[in-house]
Coordinates of C-alpha atoms and ligand atoms in Angstrom, one line a residue:
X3 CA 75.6 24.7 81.3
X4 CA 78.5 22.1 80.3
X5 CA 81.2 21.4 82.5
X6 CA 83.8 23.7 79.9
X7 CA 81.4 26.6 80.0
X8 CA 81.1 26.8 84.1
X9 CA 85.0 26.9 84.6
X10 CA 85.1 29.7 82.0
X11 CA 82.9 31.5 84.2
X12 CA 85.0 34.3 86.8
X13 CA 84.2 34.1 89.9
X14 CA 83.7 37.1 91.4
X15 CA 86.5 37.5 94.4
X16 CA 84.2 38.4 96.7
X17 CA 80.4 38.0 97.5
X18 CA 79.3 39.3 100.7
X19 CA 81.4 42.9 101.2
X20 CA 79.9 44.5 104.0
X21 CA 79.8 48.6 104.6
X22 CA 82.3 50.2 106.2
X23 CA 80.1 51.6 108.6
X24 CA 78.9 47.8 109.3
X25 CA 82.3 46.7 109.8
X26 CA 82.6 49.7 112.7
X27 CA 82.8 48.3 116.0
X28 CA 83.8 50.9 118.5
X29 CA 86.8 51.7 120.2
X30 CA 88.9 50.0 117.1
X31 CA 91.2 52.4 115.4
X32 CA 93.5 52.1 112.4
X33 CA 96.9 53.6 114.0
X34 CA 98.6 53.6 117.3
X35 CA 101.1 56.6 118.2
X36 CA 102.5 57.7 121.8
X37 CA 100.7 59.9 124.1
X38 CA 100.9 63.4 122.7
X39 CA 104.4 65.2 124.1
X40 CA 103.1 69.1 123.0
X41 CA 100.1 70.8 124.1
X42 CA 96.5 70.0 122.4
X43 CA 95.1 72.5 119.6
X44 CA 91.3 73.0 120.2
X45 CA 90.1 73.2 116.3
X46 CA 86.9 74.9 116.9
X47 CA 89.0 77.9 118.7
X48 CA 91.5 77.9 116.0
X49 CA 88.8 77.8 112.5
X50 CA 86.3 79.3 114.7
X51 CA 82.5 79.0 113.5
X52 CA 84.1 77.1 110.2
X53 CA 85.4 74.2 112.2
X54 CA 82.7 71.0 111.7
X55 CA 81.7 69.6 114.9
X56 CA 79.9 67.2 114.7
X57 CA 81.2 64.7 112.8
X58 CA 78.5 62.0 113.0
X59 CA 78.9 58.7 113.1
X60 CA 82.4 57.7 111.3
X61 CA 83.7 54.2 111.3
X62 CA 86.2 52.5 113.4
X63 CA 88.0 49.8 111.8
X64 CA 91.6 48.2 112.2
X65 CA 94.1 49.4 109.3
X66 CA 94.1 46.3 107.6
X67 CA 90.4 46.1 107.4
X68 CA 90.3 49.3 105.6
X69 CA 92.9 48.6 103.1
X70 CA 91.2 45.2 102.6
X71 CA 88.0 46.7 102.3
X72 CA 89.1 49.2 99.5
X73 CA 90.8 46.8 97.8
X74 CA 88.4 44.1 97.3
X75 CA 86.1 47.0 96.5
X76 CA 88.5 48.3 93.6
X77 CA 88.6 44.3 92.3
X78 CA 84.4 45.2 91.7
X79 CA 84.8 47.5 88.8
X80 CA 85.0 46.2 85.1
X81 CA 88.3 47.8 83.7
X82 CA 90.0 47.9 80.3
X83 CA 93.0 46.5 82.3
X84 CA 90.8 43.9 82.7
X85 CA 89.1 42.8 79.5
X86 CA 87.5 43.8 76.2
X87 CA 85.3 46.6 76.4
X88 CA 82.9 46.1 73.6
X89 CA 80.4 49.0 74.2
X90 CA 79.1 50.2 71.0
X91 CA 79.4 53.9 70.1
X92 CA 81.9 54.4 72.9
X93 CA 84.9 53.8 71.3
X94 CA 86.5 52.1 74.5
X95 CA 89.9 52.2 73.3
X96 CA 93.4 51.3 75.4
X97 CA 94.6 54.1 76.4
X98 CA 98.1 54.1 76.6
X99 CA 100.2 54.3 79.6
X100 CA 102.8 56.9 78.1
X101 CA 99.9 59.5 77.3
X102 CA 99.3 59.3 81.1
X103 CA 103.4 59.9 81.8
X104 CA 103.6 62.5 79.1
X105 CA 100.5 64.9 80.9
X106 CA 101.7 64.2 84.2
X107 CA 105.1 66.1 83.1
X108 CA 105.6 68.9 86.1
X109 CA 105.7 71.3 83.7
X110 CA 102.9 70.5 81.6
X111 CA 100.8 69.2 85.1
X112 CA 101.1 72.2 86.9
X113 CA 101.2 75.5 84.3
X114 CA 98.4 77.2 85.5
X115 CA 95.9 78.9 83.2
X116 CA 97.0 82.7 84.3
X117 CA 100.5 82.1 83.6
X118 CA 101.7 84.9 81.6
X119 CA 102.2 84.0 77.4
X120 CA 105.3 84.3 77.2
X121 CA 106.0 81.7 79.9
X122 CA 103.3 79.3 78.3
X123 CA 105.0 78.6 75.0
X124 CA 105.1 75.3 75.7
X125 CA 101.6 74.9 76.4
X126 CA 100.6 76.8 74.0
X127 CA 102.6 74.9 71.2
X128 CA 101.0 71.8 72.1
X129 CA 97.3 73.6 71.7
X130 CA 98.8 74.8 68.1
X131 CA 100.2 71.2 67.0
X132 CA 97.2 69.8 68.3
X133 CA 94.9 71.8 66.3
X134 CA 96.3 71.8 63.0
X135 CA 96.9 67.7 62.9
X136 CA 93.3 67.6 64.2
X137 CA 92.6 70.2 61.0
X138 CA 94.7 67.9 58.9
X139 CA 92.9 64.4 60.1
X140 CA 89.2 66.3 59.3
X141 CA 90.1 68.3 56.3
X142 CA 89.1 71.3 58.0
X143 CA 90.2 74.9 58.1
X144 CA 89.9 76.6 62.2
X145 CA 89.0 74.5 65.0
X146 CA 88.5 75.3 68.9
X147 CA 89.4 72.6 71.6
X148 CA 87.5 74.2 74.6
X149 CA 83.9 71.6 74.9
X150 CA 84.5 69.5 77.6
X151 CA 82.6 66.2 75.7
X152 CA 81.1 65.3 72.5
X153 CA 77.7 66.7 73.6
X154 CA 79.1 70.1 74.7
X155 CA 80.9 70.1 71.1
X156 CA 77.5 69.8 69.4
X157 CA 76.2 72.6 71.7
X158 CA 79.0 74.6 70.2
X159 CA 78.7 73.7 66.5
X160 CA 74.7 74.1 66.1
X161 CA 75.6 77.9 68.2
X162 CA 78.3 78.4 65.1
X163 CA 76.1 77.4 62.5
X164 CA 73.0 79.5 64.5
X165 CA 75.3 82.7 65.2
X166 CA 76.1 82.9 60.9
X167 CA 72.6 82.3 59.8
X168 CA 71.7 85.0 61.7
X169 CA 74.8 87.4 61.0
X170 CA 73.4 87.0 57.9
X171 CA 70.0 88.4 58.3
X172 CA 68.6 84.6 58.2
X173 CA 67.5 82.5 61.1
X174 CA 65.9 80.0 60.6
X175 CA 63.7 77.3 63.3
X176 CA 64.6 73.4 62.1
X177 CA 67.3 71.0 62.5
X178 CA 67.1 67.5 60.6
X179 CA 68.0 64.5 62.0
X180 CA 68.0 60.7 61.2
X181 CA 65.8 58.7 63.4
X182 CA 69.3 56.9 64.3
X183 CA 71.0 59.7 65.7
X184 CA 72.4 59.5 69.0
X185 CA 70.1 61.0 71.8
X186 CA 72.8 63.9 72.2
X187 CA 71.5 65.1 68.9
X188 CA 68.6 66.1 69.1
X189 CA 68.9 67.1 72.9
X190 CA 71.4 70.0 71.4
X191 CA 69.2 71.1 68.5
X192 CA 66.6 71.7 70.8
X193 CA 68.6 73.4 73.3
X194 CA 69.9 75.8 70.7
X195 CA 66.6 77.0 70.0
X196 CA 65.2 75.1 67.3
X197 CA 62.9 72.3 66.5
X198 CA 64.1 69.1 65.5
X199 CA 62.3 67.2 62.5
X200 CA 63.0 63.5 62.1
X201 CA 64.5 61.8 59.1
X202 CA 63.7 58.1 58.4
X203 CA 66.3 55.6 57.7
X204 CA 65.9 53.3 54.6
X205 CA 66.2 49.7 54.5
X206 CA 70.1 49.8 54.4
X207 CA 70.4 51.7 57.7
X208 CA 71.4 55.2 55.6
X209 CA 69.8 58.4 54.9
X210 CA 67.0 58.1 52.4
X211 CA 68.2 61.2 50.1
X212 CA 64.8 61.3 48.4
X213 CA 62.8 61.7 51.3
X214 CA 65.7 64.2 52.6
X215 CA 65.3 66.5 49.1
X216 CA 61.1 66.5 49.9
X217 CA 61.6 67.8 53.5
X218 CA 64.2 70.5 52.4
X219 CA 63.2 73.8 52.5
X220 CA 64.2 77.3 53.6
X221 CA 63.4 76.8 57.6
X222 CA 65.9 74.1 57.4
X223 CA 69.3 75.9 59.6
X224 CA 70.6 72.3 59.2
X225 CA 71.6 68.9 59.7
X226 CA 73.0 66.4 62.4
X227 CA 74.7 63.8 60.6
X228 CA 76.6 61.2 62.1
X229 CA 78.8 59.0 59.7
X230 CA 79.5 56.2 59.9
X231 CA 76.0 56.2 61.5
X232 CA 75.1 54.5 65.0
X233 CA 75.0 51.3 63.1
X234 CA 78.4 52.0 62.0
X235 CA 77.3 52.3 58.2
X236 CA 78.8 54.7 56.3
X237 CA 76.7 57.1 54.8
X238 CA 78.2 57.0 51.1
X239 CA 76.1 59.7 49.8
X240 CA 76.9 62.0 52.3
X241 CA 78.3 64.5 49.1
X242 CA 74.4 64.7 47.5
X243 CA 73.3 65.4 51.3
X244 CA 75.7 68.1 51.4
X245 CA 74.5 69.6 48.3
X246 CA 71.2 69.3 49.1
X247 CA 71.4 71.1 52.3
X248 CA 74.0 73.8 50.4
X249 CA 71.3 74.6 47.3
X250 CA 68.8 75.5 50.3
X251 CA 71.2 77.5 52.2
X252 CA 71.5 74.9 54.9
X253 CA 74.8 73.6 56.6
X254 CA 75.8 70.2 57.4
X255 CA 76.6 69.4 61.0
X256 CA 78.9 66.1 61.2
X257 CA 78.7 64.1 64.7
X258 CA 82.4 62.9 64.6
X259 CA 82.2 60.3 67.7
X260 CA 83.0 58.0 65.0
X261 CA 85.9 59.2 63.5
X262 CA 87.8 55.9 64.9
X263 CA 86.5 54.6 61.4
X264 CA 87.8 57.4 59.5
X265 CA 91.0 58.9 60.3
X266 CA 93.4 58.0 57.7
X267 CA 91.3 57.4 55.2
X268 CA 88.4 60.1 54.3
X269 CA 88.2 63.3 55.6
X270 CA 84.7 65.1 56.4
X271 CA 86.0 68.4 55.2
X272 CA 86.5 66.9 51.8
X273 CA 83.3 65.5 51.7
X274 CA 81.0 68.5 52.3
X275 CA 81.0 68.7 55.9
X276 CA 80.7 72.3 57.3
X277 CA 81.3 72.1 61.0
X278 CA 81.7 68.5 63.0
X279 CA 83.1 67.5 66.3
X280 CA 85.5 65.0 67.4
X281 CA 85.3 62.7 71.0
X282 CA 89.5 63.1 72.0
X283 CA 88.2 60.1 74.2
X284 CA 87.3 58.2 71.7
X285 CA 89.0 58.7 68.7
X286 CA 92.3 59.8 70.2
X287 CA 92.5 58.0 73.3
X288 CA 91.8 60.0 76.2
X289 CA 89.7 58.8 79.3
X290 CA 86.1 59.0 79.1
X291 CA 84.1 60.1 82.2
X292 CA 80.9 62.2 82.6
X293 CA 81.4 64.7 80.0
X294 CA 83.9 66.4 82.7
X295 CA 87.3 65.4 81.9
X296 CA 86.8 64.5 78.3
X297 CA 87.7 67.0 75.2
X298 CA 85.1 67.3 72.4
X299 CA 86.9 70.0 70.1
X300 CA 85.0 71.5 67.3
X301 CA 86.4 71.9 63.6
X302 CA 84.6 73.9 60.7
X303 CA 85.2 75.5 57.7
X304 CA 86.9 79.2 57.4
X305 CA 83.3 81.0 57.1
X306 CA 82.5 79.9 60.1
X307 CA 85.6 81.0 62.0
X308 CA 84.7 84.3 63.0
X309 CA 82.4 82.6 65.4
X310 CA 84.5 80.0 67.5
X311 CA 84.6 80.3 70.8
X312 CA 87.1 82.6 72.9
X313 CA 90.3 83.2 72.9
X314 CA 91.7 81.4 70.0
X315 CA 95.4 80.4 69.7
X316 CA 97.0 82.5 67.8
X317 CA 100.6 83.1 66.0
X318 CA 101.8 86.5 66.7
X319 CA 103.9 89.0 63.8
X320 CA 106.9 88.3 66.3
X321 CA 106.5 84.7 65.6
X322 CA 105.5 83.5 69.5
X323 CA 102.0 82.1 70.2
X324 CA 99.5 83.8 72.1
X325 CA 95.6 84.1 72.8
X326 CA 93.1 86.3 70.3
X327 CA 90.4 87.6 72.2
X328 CA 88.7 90.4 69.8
X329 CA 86.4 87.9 68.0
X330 CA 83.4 90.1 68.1
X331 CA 81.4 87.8 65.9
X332 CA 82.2 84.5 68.8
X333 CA 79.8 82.6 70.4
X334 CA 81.6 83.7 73.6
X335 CA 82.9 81.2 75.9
X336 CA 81.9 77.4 76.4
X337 CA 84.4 76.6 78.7
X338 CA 86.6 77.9 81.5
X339 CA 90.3 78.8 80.2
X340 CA 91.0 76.6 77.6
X341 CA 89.4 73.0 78.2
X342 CA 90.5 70.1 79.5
X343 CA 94.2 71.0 78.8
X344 CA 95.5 67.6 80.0
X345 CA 93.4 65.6 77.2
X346 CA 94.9 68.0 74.7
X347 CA 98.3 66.9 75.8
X348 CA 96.9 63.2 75.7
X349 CA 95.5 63.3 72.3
X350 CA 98.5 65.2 70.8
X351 CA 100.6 62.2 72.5
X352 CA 98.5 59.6 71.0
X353 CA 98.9 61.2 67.6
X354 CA 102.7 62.1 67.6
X355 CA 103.2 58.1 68.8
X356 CA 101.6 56.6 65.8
X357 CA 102.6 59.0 63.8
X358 CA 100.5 58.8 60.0
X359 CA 101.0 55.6 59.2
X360 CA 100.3 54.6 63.0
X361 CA 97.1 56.2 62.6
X362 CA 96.0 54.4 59.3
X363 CA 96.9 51.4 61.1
X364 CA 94.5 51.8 63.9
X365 CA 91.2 53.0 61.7
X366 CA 92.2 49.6 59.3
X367 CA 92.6 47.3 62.2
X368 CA 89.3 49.2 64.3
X369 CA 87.1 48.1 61.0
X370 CA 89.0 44.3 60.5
X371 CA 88.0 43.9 64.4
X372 CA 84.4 44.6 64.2
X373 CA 84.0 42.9 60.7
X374 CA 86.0 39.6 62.3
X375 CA 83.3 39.6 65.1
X376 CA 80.3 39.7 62.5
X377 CA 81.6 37.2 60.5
X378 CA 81.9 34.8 63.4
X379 CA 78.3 35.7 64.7
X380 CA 76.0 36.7 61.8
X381 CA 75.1 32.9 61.9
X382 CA 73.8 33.1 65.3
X383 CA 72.6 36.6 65.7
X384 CA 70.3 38.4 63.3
X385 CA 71.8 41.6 61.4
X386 CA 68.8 44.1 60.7
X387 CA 70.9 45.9 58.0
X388 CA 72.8 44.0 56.3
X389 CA 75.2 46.8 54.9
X390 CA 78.5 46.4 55.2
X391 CA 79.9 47.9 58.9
X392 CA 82.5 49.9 59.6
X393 CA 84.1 50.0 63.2
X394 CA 81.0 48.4 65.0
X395 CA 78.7 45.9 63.8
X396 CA 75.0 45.9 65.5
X397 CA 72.8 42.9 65.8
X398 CA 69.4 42.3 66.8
X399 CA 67.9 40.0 69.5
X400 CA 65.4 39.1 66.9
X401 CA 66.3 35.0 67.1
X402 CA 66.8 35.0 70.7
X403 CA 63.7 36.7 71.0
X404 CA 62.0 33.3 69.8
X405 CA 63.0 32.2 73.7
X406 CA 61.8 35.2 75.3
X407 CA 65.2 36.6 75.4
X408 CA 65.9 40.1 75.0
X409 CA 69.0 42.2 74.3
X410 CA 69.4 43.3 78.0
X411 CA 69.7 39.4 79.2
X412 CA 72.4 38.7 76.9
X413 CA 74.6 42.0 78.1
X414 CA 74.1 40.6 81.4
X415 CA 74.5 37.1 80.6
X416 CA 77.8 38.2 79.0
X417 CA 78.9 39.3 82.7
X418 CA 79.1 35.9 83.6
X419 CA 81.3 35.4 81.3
X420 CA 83.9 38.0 82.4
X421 CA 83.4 40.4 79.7
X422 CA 81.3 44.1 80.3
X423 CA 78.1 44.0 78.1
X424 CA 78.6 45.9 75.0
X425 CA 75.1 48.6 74.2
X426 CA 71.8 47.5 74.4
X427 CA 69.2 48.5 72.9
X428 CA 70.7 51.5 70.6
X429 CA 70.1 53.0 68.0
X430 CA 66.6 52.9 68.5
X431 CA 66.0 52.1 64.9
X432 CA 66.7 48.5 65.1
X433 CA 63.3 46.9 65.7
X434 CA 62.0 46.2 68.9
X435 CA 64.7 48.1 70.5
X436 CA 66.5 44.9 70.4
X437 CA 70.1 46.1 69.6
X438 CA 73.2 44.3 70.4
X439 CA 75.8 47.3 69.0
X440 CA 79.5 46.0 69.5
X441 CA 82.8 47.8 68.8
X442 CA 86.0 46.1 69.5
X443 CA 88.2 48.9 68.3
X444 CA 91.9 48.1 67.0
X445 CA 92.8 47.5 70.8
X446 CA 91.5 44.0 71.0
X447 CA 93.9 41.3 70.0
X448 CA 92.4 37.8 67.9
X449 CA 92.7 36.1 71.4
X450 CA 90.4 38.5 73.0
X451 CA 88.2 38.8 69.9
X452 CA 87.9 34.9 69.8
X453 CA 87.1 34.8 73.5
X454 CA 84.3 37.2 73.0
X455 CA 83.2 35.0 70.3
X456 CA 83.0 32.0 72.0
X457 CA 81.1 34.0 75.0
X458 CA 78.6 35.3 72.5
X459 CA 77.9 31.5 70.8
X460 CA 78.0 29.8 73.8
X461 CA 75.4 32.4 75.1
X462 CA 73.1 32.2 71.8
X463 CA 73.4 28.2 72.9
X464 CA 72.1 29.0 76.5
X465 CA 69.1 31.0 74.8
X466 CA 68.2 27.7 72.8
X467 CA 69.0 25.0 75.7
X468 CA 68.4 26.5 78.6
X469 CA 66.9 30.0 78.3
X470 CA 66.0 30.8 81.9
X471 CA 70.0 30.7 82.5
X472 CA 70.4 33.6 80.1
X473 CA 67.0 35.4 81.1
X474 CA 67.8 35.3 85.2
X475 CA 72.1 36.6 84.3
X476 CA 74.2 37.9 85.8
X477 CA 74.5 34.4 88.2
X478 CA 78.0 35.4 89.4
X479 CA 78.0 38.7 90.7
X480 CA 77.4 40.0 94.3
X481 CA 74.1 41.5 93.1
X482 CA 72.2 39.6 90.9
X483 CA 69.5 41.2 88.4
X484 CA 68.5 44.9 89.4
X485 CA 65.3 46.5 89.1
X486 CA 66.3 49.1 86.7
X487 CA 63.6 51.3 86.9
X488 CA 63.8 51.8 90.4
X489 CA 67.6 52.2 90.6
X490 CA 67.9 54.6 88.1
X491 CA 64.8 56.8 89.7
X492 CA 65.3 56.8 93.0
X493 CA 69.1 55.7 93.7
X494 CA 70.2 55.4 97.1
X495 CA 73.8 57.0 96.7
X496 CA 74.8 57.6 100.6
X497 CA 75.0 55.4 103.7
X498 CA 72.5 56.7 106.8
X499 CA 72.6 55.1 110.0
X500 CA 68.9 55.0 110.0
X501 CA 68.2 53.0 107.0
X502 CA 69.8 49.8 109.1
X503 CA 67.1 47.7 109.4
X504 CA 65.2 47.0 112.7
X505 CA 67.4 44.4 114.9
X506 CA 71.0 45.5 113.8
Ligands
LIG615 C1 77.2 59.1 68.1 C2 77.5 59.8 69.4 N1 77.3 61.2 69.4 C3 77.5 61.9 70.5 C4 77.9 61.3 71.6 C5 78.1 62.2 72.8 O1 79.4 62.3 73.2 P1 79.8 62.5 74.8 O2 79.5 61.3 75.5 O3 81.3 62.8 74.7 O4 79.1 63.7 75.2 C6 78.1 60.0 71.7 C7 78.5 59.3 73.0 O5 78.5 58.1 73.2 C8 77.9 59.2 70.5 O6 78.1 57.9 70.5

């Protein structure tokens, strides 16, 4: 390592935190007050057999240990705030601080879901607006904003495009999908009841429409398609797939994770698709997490409307909104309520700001990100398909792999650096497994982008100098390489007094 590439190198701020528990030493308390001056309240007698007892072993630390301690732990976690974000297929966008204000509003932060209709107006306005720019942006025709995540929104799409096959007398038992579809994909087909048969990329990273036209056939309910696909190549003859599918009777499922490429300038519903979903926290900026607090709404085309889930937002003959539940053709419910109300009012805050040329804005500047990072790399990482890309850009470890390096060791070599590894190792099409799938998004300014760069570069120069630097990363961490396996199967999530080892 050169003496330029150690002080670009972030320390971390601290190396040896202990537990809280191991800080404990007894007697130590973080607050003084006076003697008590009323009379003692025994909790058992007051919350009788409810009232804990025994509250084991807690710790006892001075005040400004504990603040200390939480602090320096909150300095651990990789952040936006912080840096770039890079993870391909996420879509880590900023999310902007007045999205946060505008749902923390009293009136929109604390309606409650049984207030009556007429004194949800408000709310229900901002479900209405949101759902017809959303129908606007796709170029589709009834949508429902109740899945929770992208995932849940496929559950809910495949159950549409399940529940009118067989309203019409014909159910059928297969879904297609390309052998670069997210893991989500397939997981939902599967869960919905059919069986999932595999379509094989060609040599540009698309949908080989031949080979889709010789598996067609009238078992086929449908197809997964994700476009751009997870190499963030857009799939340009998405209108013969459509067709294809139609002529047999099938429908065409879009994956909209990444719309971020998209919006402004092509809309699915224009292009064939029958029923797609959309990540809010990707696309339209609202925090990720878990598939809990996220929004993955579901948009389709008017045949498939009947069956949405319940209730849908309605406009009343006196002209105020309210909620239709006689849909006796829905799905039923896939969510309590209404969803994740608070992304809705994100989303629709993120939208109103940029308004339509905003939103052009962002999709051109999401695709001039990604494309600046490949053209400032391609010479030092391998591109398997060498199509253009749209909003990400994925390269293989195929050169580094000369050294012994994989994918994996340059994520966590890129730690070192001060940046969060962007994917590894998906989609699973890119051979070896050895995918390096980056997305900037239009968040990133050249600055940024240009520090990634130089990261990246001086990390493919590592893998040529001095490879066991880049194969033993992350050296500036508290914990250095993991054993993968064994933290992801057996993970030891909570503290126990008995795990201390022998002489503490
Ligand atoms: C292409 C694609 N499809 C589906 C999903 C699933 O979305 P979610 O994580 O919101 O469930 C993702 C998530 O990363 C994705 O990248």
């Amino acid at each position: 390592m050169s003496d330029r590439d150690i002080k670009r190198v972030r320390p971390h701020p601290n190396q040896s935190e202990y537990l809280i528990f191991e800080r404990s030493s007894p007697g130590k308390s973080a607050y003084k007050l006076p003697p008590l001056d009323v009379p003692a309240v025994d909790a058992a007698k007051l919350l009788g057999a409810s009232a804990r007892r025994d509250l084991g072993s807690m710790p006892e630390v001075s005040e400004f240990e504990i603040i200390r301690h939480f602090t320096r732990l909150s300095t651990w976690n990789y952040a936006i705030d912080l840096g770039m974000y890079p993870l391909g297929s996420c879509t880590m966008k900023y999310n902007a601080r007045v999205n946060e204000a505008v749902a923390r509003l009293e009136g929109l932060a604390e309606a409650h879901p049984y207030q009556p209709e007429k004194l949800s107006q408000g709310a229900l306005r901002i479900l209405k607006l949101l759902s017809d720019y959303l129908l606007e942006i796709t170029g589709m025709e009834a949508i429902t904003l109740q899945p929770a995540a992208g995932a849940h929104g496929e559950m809910t799409g495949i159950l549409l495009i399940r529940a009118y096959l067989e309203s019409k007398g014909n159910p059928r038992k297969k879904i297609l999908i390309p052998d670069s579809a997210h893991g989500t994909n397939p997981a939902t087909a599967a869960i919905c009841g059919y069986t999932v048969e595999n379509l094989k990329s060609n040599a540009a990273g698309r949908i080989d429409v031949s080979a889709l036209a010789q598996q067609m056939n009238e078992d086929v309910a449908g197809m997964m398609l994700t476009n751009p696909n997870t190499l963030g190549v857009f799939e340009e003859e998405i209108h013969k797939i459509a067709d294809l599918l139609h002529e047999k009777g099938a429908l065409l499922y879009m994956d909209g994770a990444n719309m971020n490429a998209l919006v402004g300038k092509t809309r699915p519903g224009d292009f064939g698709v029958d029923v797609m979903h959309l990540n809010l926290h990707k696309t339209f900026s609202t925090p990720h997490g878990g598939g809990g607090p996220g929004s993955g709404p579901v948009a389709c085309k008017k045949f498939l409307d009947p069956f949405l889930p319940i209730p849908a937002v309605i406009t009343k003959p006196d002209g105020t909104l309210g909620f239709n539940y006689d849909r006796p053709q829905a799905i039923g419910r896939v969510r309590a309520f209404y969803g994740n109300f608070g992304m809705h009012v994100r989303a629709l805050a993120y939208i109103m700001a940029n308004g339509c040329d905003g939103l052009v804005e962002t999709t051109e500047d999401a695709v001039l990100n990604a494309n600046y990072i490949r053209k400032k790399l391609e010479d030092v990482y391998d591109l398997p398909y060498n199509s253009p890309s749209m909003h990400e850009v994925v390269f293989s470890h195929r050169l580094q792999a000369r050294r012994g390096i994989r994918t994996g060791d340059i994520a966590k070599r890129l730690i070192d650096y001060g940046f969060h590894p962007y994917t590894t190792s998906f989609p699973l099409i890119v051979p070896d497994h050895g995918a390096l799938m980056i997305e900037p998004t239009e968040s990133e300014p050249k600055e940024e982008l240009d520090l990634f760069i130089d990261a990246m570069r001086s990390i493919a120069r590592e893998a040529e100098e001095t490879p066991e630097i880049v194969k033993d990363a992350p050296h500036t961490t508290r914990i250095s390489r993991l054993d993968e396996a064994t933290a992801a199967r057996k993970p030891v999530l909570r503290w126990k007094p008995q795990a201390k080892s022998a002489g503490e």
